[in-house]
Amino acid sequence: INGRVEGFFDAFPLEPLQMGQVAPIDFVQLISKELALMNSLDMPRDTTPQLWILLDKWKDIARTVVFEDERSNVLEKLELENFVFEMLEKIRFALPSPENGNGMEFIEAAEFEVDSATSLARRFLFDSVFCHNDLLSGNILCLKNNSKKVQFVDFEYGCYNFRGFDIANHFCEYAGFDSNFDKSYPDVEKQKYFIKCYVAEAAKLTKDEEMKEKLLE
């Protein structure tokens, strides 16, 4: 069964710079609260994090791509095998993946080698939750009749994934299609504010104030 459910919102999509805005409308807080709500949904789907499953699928597809025009030169310059795929394999062992129990090895290491707060933070970020996975500015609507809420749209990439991926990917989207991360990626203070708002809302939704206190201490 396949199909579409559509609706109309009297709203406008945000621009990349607006996602980091805190006044006159605090979009950072509104987005973080809405993301915490989405990540709390209990969806009837496979709860296995899909990040590496999809990356491996797309990697296999990329290996089959062939162009017979000037685009072949562009593809060759990407150095898929010698750079992109090689870097991907390094990242696989540095981030949560099936190779490390989807992050469990990092969590256990933090418990013995670092501290309990770090272990709790990793457990929180590595948790498999229902994610948007494409939270760019155009997929966030500002409602004209309600300045206290934003509306996410375009859920075609929605699936269970690492909580930290949804947050980190959203931060990357601050750079827009220009991908100028040096200029547009949120600074540490803005990241901290987003996380603080997110954790507060997540704790409220789960009624877990102890988690909030430990994560934000």
PDB file of C-alpha atoms in Angstrom:
ATOM      1  CA  ILE A   1       0.000   0.000   0.000  1.00  0.00           C
ATOM      2  CA  ASN A   2       1.329   3.420  -0.928  1.00  0.00           C
ATOM      3  CA  GLY A   3      -0.184   6.873  -0.956  1.00  0.00           C
ATOM      4  CA  ARG A   4      -0.048  10.461   0.238  1.00  0.00           C
ATOM      5  CA  VAL A   5      -1.752  12.485   2.921  1.00  0.00           C
ATOM      6  CA  GLU A   6      -1.572  16.211   2.337  1.00  0.00           C
ATOM      7  CA  GLY A   7      -2.671  19.327   4.188  1.00  0.00           C
ATOM      8  CA  PHE A   8      -2.280  23.088   3.958  1.00  0.00           C
ATOM      9  CA  PHE A   9      -0.515  25.279   6.500  1.00  0.00           C
ATOM     10  CA  ASP A  10      -0.783  29.051   6.397  1.00  0.00           C
ATOM     11  CA  ALA A  11       2.929  29.393   6.885  1.00  0.00           C
ATOM     12  CA  PHE A  12       6.269  30.099   5.258  1.00  0.00           C
ATOM     13  CA  PRO A  13       9.461  27.992   5.174  1.00  0.00           C
ATOM     14  CA  LEU A  14      12.460  29.258   7.085  1.00  0.00           C
ATOM     15  CA  GLU A  15      15.682  30.418   5.503  1.00  0.00           C
ATOM     16  CA  PRO A  16      18.926  28.793   6.707  1.00  0.00           C
ATOM     17  CA  LEU A  17      19.948  31.859   8.748  1.00  0.00           C
ATOM     18  CA  GLN A  18      16.583  31.923  10.507  1.00  0.00           C
ATOM     19  CA  MET A  19      17.161  28.493  12.042  1.00  0.00           C
ATOM     20  CA  GLY A  20      19.754  30.066  14.353  1.00  0.00           C
ATOM     21  CA  GLN A  21      17.562  33.060  15.207  1.00  0.00           C
ATOM     22  CA  VAL A  22      16.617  33.678  18.850  1.00  0.00           C
ATOM     23  CA  ALA A  23      14.779  37.024  18.452  1.00  0.00           C
ATOM     24  CA  PRO A  24      12.191  38.338  17.797  1.00  0.00           C
ATOM     25  CA  ILE A  25      11.113  34.686  17.436  1.00  0.00           C
ATOM     26  CA  ASP A  26      13.277  32.095  19.168  1.00  0.00           C
ATOM     27  CA  PHE A  27      13.451  29.559  16.354  1.00  0.00           C
ATOM     28  CA  VAL A  28      16.290  27.665  18.035  1.00  0.00           C
ATOM     29  CA  GLN A  29      14.043  26.853  20.974  1.00  0.00           C
ATOM     30  CA  LEU A  30      10.976  26.119  18.834  1.00  0.00           C
ATOM     31  CA  ILE A  31      12.875  23.764  16.525  1.00  0.00           C
ATOM     32  CA  SER A  32      14.583  21.934  19.386  1.00  0.00           C
ATOM     33  CA  LYS A  33      11.260  21.384  21.172  1.00  0.00           C
ATOM     34  CA  GLU A  34       9.551  20.131  18.017  1.00  0.00           C
ATOM     35  CA  LEU A  35      12.462  17.804  17.267  1.00  0.00           C
ATOM     36  CA  ALA A  36      12.369  16.417  20.812  1.00  0.00           C
ATOM     37  CA  LEU A  37       8.664  15.733  20.315  1.00  0.00           C
ATOM     38  CA  MET A  38       9.220  13.960  16.998  1.00  0.00           C
ATOM     39  CA  ASN A  39      12.088  11.918  18.445  1.00  0.00           C
ATOM     40  CA  SER A  40       9.770  10.762  21.244  1.00  0.00           C
ATOM     41  CA  LEU A  41       7.205   9.205  18.893  1.00  0.00           C
ATOM     42  CA  ASP A  42       6.621   5.471  19.120  1.00  0.00           C
ATOM     43  CA  MET A  43       6.266   4.463  15.486  1.00  0.00           C
ATOM     44  CA  PRO A  44       5.363   0.979  14.191  1.00  0.00           C
ATOM     45  CA  ARG A  45       8.636   0.617  12.313  1.00  0.00           C
ATOM     46  CA  ASP A  46      11.884  -1.315  12.561  1.00  0.00           C
ATOM     47  CA  THR A  47      13.714   0.442  15.403  1.00  0.00           C
ATOM     48  CA  THR A  48      17.171  -0.499  14.126  1.00  0.00           C
ATOM     49  CA  PRO A  49      19.182   2.673  13.315  1.00  0.00           C
ATOM     50  CA  GLN A  50      19.066   3.011   9.535  1.00  0.00           C
ATOM     51  CA  LEU A  51      22.093   5.275   9.025  1.00  0.00           C
ATOM     52  CA  TRP A  52      24.645   2.670   7.961  1.00  0.00           C
ATOM     53  CA  ILE A  53      22.100   0.475   6.214  1.00  0.00           C
ATOM     54  CA  LEU A  54      21.203   3.390   3.939  1.00  0.00           C
ATOM     55  CA  LEU A  55      24.795   4.577   3.501  1.00  0.00           C
ATOM     56  CA  ASP A  56      25.898   1.114   2.403  1.00  0.00           C
ATOM     57  CA  LYS A  57      22.942   0.906   0.019  1.00  0.00           C
ATOM     58  CA  TRP A  58      23.742   4.303  -1.504  1.00  0.00           C
ATOM     59  CA  LYS A  59      27.442   3.420  -1.698  1.00  0.00           C
ATOM     60  CA  ASP A  60      26.618   0.329  -3.756  1.00  0.00           C
ATOM     61  CA  ILE A  61      24.395   2.410  -6.036  1.00  0.00           C
ATOM     62  CA  ALA A  62      27.125   5.048  -6.447  1.00  0.00           C
ATOM     63  CA  ARG A  63      29.551   2.363  -7.629  1.00  0.00           C
ATOM     64  CA  THR A  64      27.238   1.543 -10.536  1.00  0.00           C
ATOM     65  CA  VAL A  65      26.799   5.125 -11.783  1.00  0.00           C
ATOM     66  CA  VAL A  66      28.212   5.727 -15.279  1.00  0.00           C
ATOM     67  CA  PHE A  67      28.024   8.902 -17.347  1.00  0.00           C
ATOM     68  CA  GLU A  68      28.863   9.191 -21.032  1.00  0.00           C
ATOM     69  CA  ASP A  69      29.169  12.961 -21.135  1.00  0.00           C
ATOM     70  CA  GLU A  70      31.099  15.717 -19.310  1.00  0.00           C
ATOM     71  CA  ARG A  71      29.611  14.598 -15.994  1.00  0.00           C
ATOM     72  CA  SER A  72      31.969  11.605 -16.027  1.00  0.00           C
ATOM     73  CA  ASN A  73      34.864  14.022 -15.374  1.00  0.00           C
ATOM     74  CA  VAL A  74      33.078  15.454 -12.351  1.00  0.00           C
ATOM     75  CA  LEU A  75      32.407  11.964 -11.028  1.00  0.00           C
ATOM     76  CA  GLU A  76      36.049  11.024 -11.471  1.00  0.00           C
ATOM     77  CA  LYS A  77      37.176  14.095  -9.506  1.00  0.00           C
ATOM     78  CA  LEU A  78      35.068  12.966  -6.552  1.00  0.00           C
ATOM     79  CA  GLU A  79      37.457  10.036  -6.071  1.00  0.00           C
ATOM     80  CA  LEU A  80      34.694   7.886  -4.630  1.00  0.00           C
ATOM     81  CA  GLU A  81      36.782   4.792  -3.998  1.00  0.00           C
ATOM     82  CA  ASN A  82      40.053   6.389  -2.890  1.00  0.00           C
ATOM     83  CA  PHE A  83      38.632   9.212  -0.792  1.00  0.00           C
ATOM     84  CA  VAL A  84      34.875   9.224  -0.105  1.00  0.00           C
ATOM     85  CA  PHE A  85      34.414   5.504   0.567  1.00  0.00           C
ATOM     86  CA  GLU A  86      37.726   5.250   2.408  1.00  0.00           C
ATOM     87  CA  MET A  87      36.729   8.155   4.667  1.00  0.00           C
ATOM     88  CA  LEU A  88      33.336   6.556   5.188  1.00  0.00           C
ATOM     89  CA  GLU A  89      34.981   3.401   6.506  1.00  0.00           C
ATOM     90  CA  LYS A  90      37.059   5.408   8.980  1.00  0.00           C
ATOM     91  CA  ILE A  91      33.952   7.226  10.197  1.00  0.00           C
ATOM     92  CA  ARG A  92      32.140   3.901  10.590  1.00  0.00           C
ATOM     93  CA  PHE A  93      34.536   2.952  13.391  1.00  0.00           C
ATOM     94  CA  ALA A  94      34.584   6.415  14.977  1.00  0.00           C
ATOM     95  CA  LEU A  95      30.805   6.817  15.228  1.00  0.00           C
ATOM     96  CA  PRO A  96      28.017   4.483  16.407  1.00  0.00           C
ATOM     97  CA  SER A  97      27.653   1.662  13.899  1.00  0.00           C
ATOM     98  CA  PRO A  98      27.042  -2.101  13.851  1.00  0.00           C
ATOM     99  CA  GLU A  99      30.838  -2.515  14.179  1.00  0.00           C
ATOM    100  CA  ASN A 100      30.682  -1.196  17.757  1.00  0.00           C
ATOM    101  CA  GLY A 101      27.256  -2.395  18.809  1.00  0.00           C
ATOM    102  CA  ASN A 102      25.646   0.839  17.588  1.00  0.00           C
ATOM    103  CA  GLY A 103      27.701   2.781  20.096  1.00  0.00           C
ATOM    104  CA  MET A 104      27.468   0.425  23.080  1.00  0.00           C
ATOM    105  CA  GLU A 105      31.253  -0.070  23.117  1.00  0.00           C
ATOM    106  CA  PHE A 106      31.723   3.702  23.382  1.00  0.00           C
ATOM    107  CA  ILE A 107      29.146   3.918  26.179  1.00  0.00           C
ATOM    108  CA  GLU A 108      30.813   1.131  28.171  1.00  0.00           C
ATOM    109  CA  ALA A 109      34.238   2.659  27.613  1.00  0.00           C
ATOM    110  CA  ALA A 110      33.015   5.984  29.005  1.00  0.00           C
ATOM    111  CA  GLU A 111      31.698   4.267  32.135  1.00  0.00           C
ATOM    112  CA  PHE A 112      35.122   2.835  32.940  1.00  0.00           C
ATOM    113  CA  GLU A 113      37.515   5.332  31.350  1.00  0.00           C
ATOM    114  CA  VAL A 114      35.825   8.743  31.562  1.00  0.00           C
ATOM    115  CA  ASP A 115      32.828   9.431  33.824  1.00  0.00           C
ATOM    116  CA  SER A 116      29.167   8.589  34.259  1.00  0.00           C
ATOM    117  CA  ALA A 117      27.995  11.922  32.778  1.00  0.00           C
ATOM    118  CA  THR A 118      29.829  11.232  29.516  1.00  0.00           C
ATOM    119  CA  SER A 119      28.404   7.719  29.441  1.00  0.00           C
ATOM    120  CA  LEU A 120      24.872   9.084  29.988  1.00  0.00           C
ATOM    121  CA  ALA A 121      25.336  11.700  27.240  1.00  0.00           C
ATOM    122  CA  ARG A 122      26.546   9.058  24.787  1.00  0.00           C
ATOM    123  CA  ARG A 123      23.665   6.754  25.693  1.00  0.00           C
ATOM    124  CA  PHE A 124      21.240   9.639  25.089  1.00  0.00           C
ATOM    125  CA  LEU A 125      22.733  10.620  21.724  1.00  0.00           C
ATOM    126  CA  PHE A 126      23.198   7.043  20.505  1.00  0.00           C
ATOM    127  CA  ASP A 127      19.614   6.091  21.359  1.00  0.00           C
ATOM    128  CA  SER A 128      17.584   4.883  18.360  1.00  0.00           C
ATOM    129  CA  VAL A 129      14.576   7.177  17.980  1.00  0.00           C
ATOM    130  CA  PHE A 130      12.218   8.148  15.180  1.00  0.00           C
ATOM    131  CA  CYS A 131      14.112  10.815  13.231  1.00  0.00           C
ATOM    132  CA  HIS A 132      13.272  13.315  10.520  1.00  0.00           C
ATOM    133  CA  ASN A 133      16.741  12.897   8.933  1.00  0.00           C
ATOM    134  CA  ASP A 134      16.343  15.913   6.624  1.00  0.00           C
ATOM    135  CA  LEU A 135      15.735  18.894   8.870  1.00  0.00           C
ATOM    136  CA  LEU A 136      16.834  21.671   6.542  1.00  0.00           C
ATOM    137  CA  SER A 137      15.265  25.121   6.649  1.00  0.00           C
ATOM    138  CA  GLY A 138      12.814  24.468   3.822  1.00  0.00           C
ATOM    139  CA  ASN A 139      11.296  21.611   5.809  1.00  0.00           C
ATOM    140  CA  ILE A 140      10.534  23.855   8.790  1.00  0.00           C
ATOM    141  CA  LEU A 141       7.460  26.059   8.533  1.00  0.00           C
ATOM    142  CA  CYS A 142       6.762  29.147  10.609  1.00  0.00           C
ATOM    143  CA  LEU A 143       3.017  29.253  11.221  1.00  0.00           C
ATOM    144  CA  LYS A 144       1.542  32.697  10.535  1.00  0.00           C
ATOM    145  CA  ASN A 145      -1.182  32.292  13.162  1.00  0.00           C
ATOM    146  CA  ASN A 146       1.046  30.773  15.880  1.00  0.00           C
ATOM    147  CA  SER A 147       4.480  32.223  16.607  1.00  0.00           C
ATOM    148  CA  LYS A 148       4.996  29.728  19.459  1.00  0.00           C
ATOM    149  CA  LYS A 149       5.320  26.652  17.245  1.00  0.00           C
ATOM    150  CA  VAL A 150       7.001  25.466  14.071  1.00  0.00           C
ATOM    151  CA  GLN A 151       5.761  22.696  11.801  1.00  0.00           C
ATOM    152  CA  PHE A 152       8.038  20.084  10.258  1.00  0.00           C
ATOM    153  CA  VAL A 153       7.152  18.773   6.786  1.00  0.00           C
ATOM    154  CA  ASP A 154       8.493  16.306   4.210  1.00  0.00           C
ATOM    155  CA  PHE A 155       8.913  13.094   6.162  1.00  0.00           C
ATOM    156  CA  GLU A 156       9.971  10.837   3.286  1.00  0.00           C
ATOM    157  CA  TYR A 157      13.308  10.141   5.004  1.00  0.00           C
ATOM    158  CA  GLY A 158      11.668   9.539   8.373  1.00  0.00           C
ATOM    159  CA  CYS A 159      12.880   6.363  10.082  1.00  0.00           C
ATOM    160  CA  TYR A 160      14.555   5.193  13.261  1.00  0.00           C
ATOM    161  CA  ASN A 161      18.072   6.486  13.603  1.00  0.00           C
ATOM    162  CA  PHE A 162      20.574   7.741  16.153  1.00  0.00           C
ATOM    163  CA  ARG A 163      19.202  10.741  18.056  1.00  0.00           C
ATOM    164  CA  GLY A 164      22.559  12.459  17.697  1.00  0.00           C
ATOM    165  CA  PHE A 165      22.404  12.142  13.911  1.00  0.00           C
ATOM    166  CA  ASP A 166      19.137  14.092  13.696  1.00  0.00           C
ATOM    167  CA  ILE A 167      20.586  16.892  15.814  1.00  0.00           C
ATOM    168  CA  ALA A 168      23.979  16.984  14.071  1.00  0.00           C
ATOM    169  CA  ASN A 169      22.426  16.850  10.608  1.00  0.00           C
ATOM    170  CA  HIS A 170      20.204  19.803  11.534  1.00  0.00           C
ATOM    171  CA  PHE A 171      23.289  21.779  12.583  1.00  0.00           C
ATOM    172  CA  CYS A 172      24.887  20.996   9.206  1.00  0.00           C
ATOM    173  CA  GLU A 173      21.793  22.372   7.475  1.00  0.00           C
ATOM    174  CA  TYR A 174      22.567  25.819   8.918  1.00  0.00           C
ATOM    175  CA  ALA A 175      25.056  26.048   6.038  1.00  0.00           C
ATOM    176  CA  GLY A 176      22.261  25.720   3.467  1.00  0.00           C
ATOM    177  CA  PHE A 177      22.920  24.604  -0.074  1.00  0.00           C
ATOM    178  CA  ASP A 178      26.113  26.692  -0.170  1.00  0.00           C
ATOM    179  CA  SER A 179      27.622  24.308   2.410  1.00  0.00           C
ATOM    180  CA  ASN A 180      29.785  27.081   3.839  1.00  0.00           C
ATOM    181  CA  PHE A 181      30.333  25.442   7.228  1.00  0.00           C
ATOM    182  CA  ASP A 182      33.103  27.834   8.285  1.00  0.00           C
ATOM    183  CA  LYS A 183      30.660  30.725   7.975  1.00  0.00           C
ATOM    184  CA  SER A 184      27.304  29.245   8.946  1.00  0.00           C
ATOM    185  CA  TYR A 185      27.774  26.219  11.223  1.00  0.00           C
ATOM    186  CA  PRO A 186      26.382  27.105  14.686  1.00  0.00           C
ATOM    187  CA  ASP A 187      29.010  28.066  17.233  1.00  0.00           C
ATOM    188  CA  VAL A 188      29.443  26.166  20.493  1.00  0.00           C
ATOM    189  CA  GLU A 189      27.205  28.496  22.497  1.00  0.00           C
ATOM    190  CA  LYS A 190      24.344  28.151  20.029  1.00  0.00           C
ATOM    191  CA  GLN A 191      24.789  24.371  19.999  1.00  0.00           C
ATOM    192  CA  LYS A 192      24.671  24.332  23.810  1.00  0.00           C
ATOM    193  CA  TYR A 193      21.491  26.418  23.814  1.00  0.00           C
ATOM    194  CA  PHE A 194      19.826  24.088  21.308  1.00  0.00           C
ATOM    195  CA  ILE A 195      20.821  20.999  23.316  1.00  0.00           C
ATOM    196  CA  LYS A 196      19.657  22.599  26.574  1.00  0.00           C
ATOM    197  CA  CYS A 197      16.225  23.342  25.089  1.00  0.00           C
ATOM    198  CA  TYR A 198      16.042  19.894  23.508  1.00  0.00           C
ATOM    199  CA  VAL A 199      16.967  18.016  26.695  1.00  0.00           C
ATOM    200  CA  ALA A 200      14.522  20.071  28.750  1.00  0.00           C
ATOM    201  CA  GLU A 201      11.683  19.199  26.372  1.00  0.00           C
ATOM    202  CA  ALA A 202      12.715  15.535  26.138  1.00  0.00           C
ATOM    203  CA  ALA A 203      12.751  15.313  29.938  1.00  0.00           C
ATOM    204  CA  LYS A 204       9.327  16.944  30.088  1.00  0.00           C
ATOM    205  CA  LEU A 205       7.899  14.468  27.566  1.00  0.00           C
ATOM    206  CA  THR A 206       9.363  11.453  29.367  1.00  0.00           C
ATOM    207  CA  LYS A 207       8.823  12.900  32.855  1.00  0.00           C
ATOM    208  CA  ASP A 208      12.485  12.217  33.590  1.00  0.00           C
ATOM    209  CA  GLU A 209      13.793  15.255  35.455  1.00  0.00           C
ATOM    210  CA  GLU A 210      16.754  13.261  36.788  1.00  0.00           C
ATOM    211  CA  MET A 211      17.973  12.745  33.213  1.00  0.00           C
ATOM    212  CA  LYS A 212      17.688  16.482  32.588  1.00  0.00           C
ATOM    213  CA  GLU A 213      19.692  17.346  35.684  1.00  0.00           C
ATOM    214  CA  LYS A 214      22.469  14.858  34.910  1.00  0.00           C
ATOM    215  CA  LEU A 215      22.764  15.786  31.230  1.00  0.00           C
ATOM    216  CA  LEU A 216      22.796  19.531  31.857  1.00  0.00           C
ATOM    217  CA  GLU A 217      24.946  19.588  34.982  1.00  0.00           C
TER     218      GLU A 217
END
